[in-house]
Tab-separated table of C-alpha atoms in Angstrom:
chain	number	residue	atom	x	y	z
F	192	UNK	CA	97.020	78.659	15.700
F	193	UNK	CA	99.597	76.172	14.791
F	194	UNK	CA	101.599	76.688	11.529
F	195	UNK	CA	99.826	75.319	8.476
F	196	UNK	CA	96.648	74.264	10.118
F	197	UNK	CA	94.882	71.023	9.101
F	198	UNK	CA	93.498	71.823	5.559
F	199	UNK	CA	91.109	68.931	5.741
F	200	UNK	CA	89.401	70.245	8.701
F	201	UNK	CA	89.393	73.700	7.532
F	202	UNK	CA	87.947	72.715	4.062
F	203	UNK	CA	85.422	70.494	5.438
F	204	UNK	CA	84.177	73.166	8.037
F	205	UNK	CA	84.150	75.806	5.251
F	206	UNK	CA	81.996	73.526	3.058
F	207	UNK	CA	79.661	72.665	5.701
F	208	UNK	CA	79.055	76.343	6.635
F	209	UNK	CA	78.439	77.265	2.992
F	210	UNK	CA	76.236	74.217	2.624
F	211	UNK	CA	74.037	75.334	5.484
F	212	UNK	CA	73.765	78.816	4.026
F	213	UNK	CA	72.711	77.416	0.738
F	214	UNK	CA	70.363	74.990	2.102
F	215	UNK	CA	68.392	77.548	4.016
F	216	UNK	CA	67.909	79.898	0.990
F	217	UNK	CA	69.430	82.581	3.113
F	218	UNK	CA	72.770	84.189	2.520
F	219	UNK	CA	74.417	85.147	5.725
F	220	UNK	CA	77.298	87.524	6.190
F	221	UNK	CA	80.364	85.688	7.308
F	222	UNK	CA	82.403	87.674	9.858
F	223	UNK	CA	86.006	88.247	8.890
F	224	UNK	CA	88.712	87.469	11.321
F	225	UNK	CA	91.184	90.293	11.636
F	226	UNK	CA	94.477	89.399	10.266
F	227	UNK	CA	97.722	89.997	12.368
F	228	UNK	CA	99.500	93.180	11.385
F	229	UNK	CA	103.000	93.050	10.387
F	230	UNK	CA	105.604	95.503	9.072
F	231	UNK	CA	105.598	95.316	5.285
F	232	UNK	CA	108.822	94.190	3.697
F	233	UNK	CA	110.427	95.515	0.591
F	234	UNK	CA	110.922	93.670	-2.674
F	235	UNK	CA	112.541	94.536	-6.155
F	236	UNK	CA	110.726	91.730	-7.865
F	237	UNK	CA	108.367	93.115	-10.529
F	238	UNK	CA	104.810	92.002	-10.192
F	239	UNK	CA	103.087	90.175	-13.086
F	240	UNK	CA	100.524	92.956	-13.581
F	241	UNK	CA	100.737	96.399	-14.862
F	242	UNK	CA	99.299	97.934	-11.650
F	243	UNK	CA	102.175	99.400	-9.607
F	244	UNK	CA	102.154	98.126	-6.001
F	245	UNK	CA	103.494	100.699	-3.447
F	246	UNK	CA	106.422	99.636	-1.434
F	247	UNK	CA	107.336	100.668	2.180
F	248	UNK	CA	109.036	103.941	2.422
F	249	UNK	CA	111.415	102.646	5.115
F	250	UNK	CA	112.781	100.100	2.691
F	251	UNK	CA	116.225	101.690	2.534
F	252	UNK	CA	116.726	101.342	6.451
F	253	UNK	CA	116.331	97.408	6.494
F	254	UNK	CA	119.751	95.760	6.491
F	255	UNK	CA	120.519	93.276	3.609
F	256	UNK	CA	120.775	89.535	4.600
F	257	UNK	CA	122.473	88.136	1.506
F	258	UNK	CA	121.382	84.525	0.746
F	259	UNK	CA	123.463	82.013	-1.409
F	260	UNK	CA	121.292	79.101	-2.265
F	261	UNK	CA	119.823	77.233	-5.132
F	262	UNK	CA	116.500	78.393	-3.691
F	263	UNK	CA	117.169	82.061	-4.816
F	264	UNK	CA	115.181	83.216	-7.779
F	265	UNK	CA	111.503	83.360	-9.099
F	266	UNK	CA	109.541	80.035	-9.215
F	267	UNK	CA	106.026	79.341	-10.529
F	268	UNK	CA	103.763	76.665	-9.015
F	269	UNK	CA	103.638	73.915	-11.641
F	270	UNK	CA	101.819	71.190	-9.711
F	271	UNK	CA	100.032	71.508	-6.499
F	272	UNK	CA	97.807	68.405	-6.764
F	273	UNK	CA	100.121	65.981	-4.899
F	274	UNK	CA	100.282	68.433	-2.051
F	275	UNK	CA	96.620	69.005	-1.749
F	276	UNK	CA	95.832	65.220	-2.108
F	277	UNK	CA	97.789	64.532	1.040
F	278	UNK	CA	96.885	67.804	2.827
F	279	UNK	CA	93.148	66.968	2.590
F	280	UNK	CA	93.503	63.371	3.887
F	281	UNK	CA	90.612	62.672	6.150
F	282	UNK	CA	88.082	64.438	3.906
F	283	UNK	CA	86.186	62.649	1.265
F	284	UNK	CA	87.441	64.715	-1.660
F	285	UNK	CA	88.249	64.446	-5.321
F	286	UNK	CA	90.654	66.900	-6.696
F	287	UNK	CA	90.198	68.687	-9.950
F	288	UNK	CA	92.627	70.873	-11.852
F	289	UNK	CA	94.189	74.285	-11.017
F	290	UNK	CA	93.825	77.573	-12.791
F	291	UNK	CA	95.600	80.906	-12.396
F	292	UNK	CA	99.099	81.291	-11.378
F	293	UNK	CA	101.276	81.599	-8.242
F	294	UNK	CA	104.841	82.623	-7.935
F	295	UNK	CA	107.396	82.184	-5.035
F	296	UNK	CA	110.222	84.839	-5.256
F	297	UNK	CA	113.220	84.303	-3.044
F	298	UNK	CA	115.473	87.411	-3.171
F	299	UNK	CA	119.258	87.462	-2.512
F	300	UNK	CA	118.675	89.955	0.284
F	301	UNK	CA	116.535	87.547	2.223
F	302	UNK	CA	113.026	88.859	1.224
F	303	UNK	CA	110.425	86.456	0.120
F	304	UNK	CA	107.469	87.657	-2.002
F	305	UNK	CA	104.370	85.354	-2.848
F	306	UNK	CA	102.381	86.528	-5.885
F	307	UNK	CA	99.109	84.934	-6.750
F	308	UNK	CA	96.746	85.849	-9.628
F	309	UNK	CA	93.336	84.032	-9.007
F	310	UNK	CA	95.388	80.878	-8.336
F	311	UNK	CA	92.692	78.114	-7.662
F	312	UNK	CA	92.604	74.522	-6.857
F	313	UNK	CA	89.317	72.987	-7.744
F	314	UNK	CA	87.795	69.886	-5.807
F	315	UNK	CA	84.587	68.147	-5.081
F	316	UNK	CA	83.763	67.309	-1.403
F	317	UNK	CA	81.199	64.630	-0.548
F	318	UNK	CA	78.732	65.636	2.151
F	319	UNK	CA	75.347	64.601	3.371
F	320	UNK	CA	73.623	66.820	0.843
F	321	UNK	CA	75.616	65.279	-2.061
F	322	UNK	CA	79.021	66.223	-3.748
F	323	UNK	CA	79.903	69.877	-3.526
F	324	UNK	CA	82.264	71.463	-5.966
F	325	UNK	CA	84.607	73.902	-4.139
F	326	UNK	CA	87.590	76.129	-5.079
F	327	UNK	CA	90.445	76.985	-2.826
F	328	UNK	CA	91.679	80.372	-4.063
F	329	UNK	CA	94.752	82.618	-3.470
F	330	UNK	CA	95.067	86.056	-4.970
F	331	UNK	CA	97.320	89.035	-4.165
F	332	UNK	CA	100.653	89.201	-2.398
F	333	UNK	CA	102.340	88.269	0.647
F	334	UNK	CA	105.793	89.229	2.108
F	335	UNK	CA	108.261	87.799	4.619
F	336	UNK	CA	111.955	87.555	5.669
F	337	UNK	CA	113.580	84.208	5.053
F	338	UNK	CA	116.785	82.368	5.888
F	339	UNK	CA	118.236	79.121	4.626
F	340	UNK	CA	119.725	76.347	6.956
F	341	UNK	CA	120.493	73.069	5.336
F	342	UNK	CA	117.438	71.760	3.638
F	343	UNK	CA	115.071	74.188	5.382
F	344	UNK	CA	113.949	77.524	4.650
F	345	UNK	CA	112.677	79.669	7.650
F	346	UNK	CA	109.971	82.316	7.174
F	347	UNK	CA	109.509	85.219	9.667
F	348	UNK	CA	108.090	88.666	9.907
F	349	UNK	CA	105.179	87.725	7.538
F	350	UNK	CA	102.985	90.446	6.074
F	351	UNK	CA	99.835	88.752	4.477
F	352	UNK	CA	97.276	91.596	4.573
F	353	UNK	CA	97.463	91.961	0.867
F	354	UNK	CA	96.757	88.306	0.257
F	355	UNK	CA	93.148	86.816	-0.189
F	356	UNK	CA	92.731	83.144	0.826
F	357	UNK	CA	89.104	81.700	0.279
F	358	UNK	CA	87.013	78.808	-0.151
F	359	UNK	CA	84.210	79.082	-2.828
F	360	UNK	CA	81.127	76.923	-2.915
F	361	UNK	CA	77.538	77.355	-4.179
F	362	UNK	CA	78.484	80.752	-5.641
F	363	UNK	CA	79.361	81.783	-1.964
F	364	UNK	CA	82.651	82.801	-0.671
F	365	UNK	CA	84.171	82.174	2.835
F	366	UNK	CA	87.321	84.200	3.617
F	367	UNK	CA	90.107	82.186	5.437
F	368	UNK	CA	93.082	83.623	7.411
F	369	UNK	CA	96.149	83.557	5.008
F	370	UNK	CA	98.564	83.818	7.999
F	371	UNK	CA	98.990	80.021	8.036
F	372	UNK	CA	100.290	79.937	4.343
F	373	UNK	CA	103.750	80.956	5.668
F	374	UNK	CA	103.364	79.721	9.257
F	375	UNK	CA	102.347	81.403	12.535
F	376	UNK	CA	103.858	84.832	12.763
F	377	UNK	CA	103.586	84.749	16.615
F	378	UNK	CA	105.827	81.598	16.585
F	379	UNK	CA	108.726	83.599	15.294
F	380	UNK	CA	110.038	81.377	12.564
F	381	UNK	CA	108.406	78.518	10.601
F	382	UNK	CA	110.654	76.052	8.713
F	383	UNK	CA	109.740	74.561	5.339
F	384	UNK	CA	111.619	71.691	3.700
F	385	UNK	CA	113.049	72.392	0.354
F	386	UNK	CA	114.853	70.404	-2.380
F	387	UNK	CA	116.407	71.899	-5.716
F	388	UNK	CA	116.084	69.197	-8.434
F	389	UNK	CA	118.550	70.234	-10.934
F	390	UNK	CA	118.692	73.949	-11.821
F	391	UNK	CA	114.978	74.517	-12.805
F	392	UNK	CA	112.747	72.446	-10.386
F	393	UNK	CA	111.988	73.248	-6.651
F	394	UNK	CA	110.129	70.999	-4.137
F	395	UNK	CA	108.797	72.929	-1.252
F	396	UNK	CA	107.075	71.011	1.764
F	397	UNK	CA	105.166	72.914	4.386
F	398	UNK	CA	105.331	71.803	7.990
F	399	UNK	CA	101.851	70.084	7.921
F	400	UNK	CA	101.549	66.727	9.745
F	401	UNK	CA	105.269	66.899	10.655
F	402	UNK	CA	106.179	67.195	6.898
F	403	UNK	CA	103.991	64.167	6.152
F	404	UNK	CA	102.607	65.608	2.905
F	405	UNK	CA	103.751	65.723	-0.567
F	406	UNK	CA	105.630	68.941	-1.700
F	407	UNK	CA	104.487	71.806	-3.938
F	408	UNK	CA	106.245	71.501	-7.136
F	409	UNK	CA	107.739	74.715	-8.707
F	410	UNK	CA	109.627	75.417	-11.810
F	411	UNK	CA	112.005	78.307	-12.251
F	412	UNK	CA	110.500	81.163	-13.844
F	413	UNK	CA	112.313	83.454	-16.303
């Protein structure tokens, strides 16, 4: 799988599959694709819930890779609509709003943590059976190592087994493989473009369509 697969194809395929299930009056079990295993990575960033998350016991053995960049810190996704609008090009879709929260944490030691609490992008997709309301949902955590080179941040050694990535339609849920959210682990490293706008805004562009999409907009979070 190429890093950051085509969201338009993925979303349309998911909607058509769920539409077929709903139209038949029969709910079918959707097989889950096993996610690639990866060594969990440590983090010292507190999660936004009161439930403790166990960290790997071998954390002390991992060497620190100090990063000095405006990227370092905790950021909350403030606007995902421009990105989704371009990522879904080729699909007849109308975007709605977002709900929930997602945080991107870039630690000084080169460890990245993605935290999502029921982060959802709502949309309506036009199909042969009419307009279908859908939600693209992220929930849970993902870990990776990262490094910075110029205006690019490179992710590697991703661990996404604790992150849920789904499409919801007709009250049914299709589980998607979250590995593509940080790139293809088998490819070694995946580069995202980034730009710090002042001290409190971050633009992060995934490598979709050769960076031909609008960036995710994040704000620095206390």
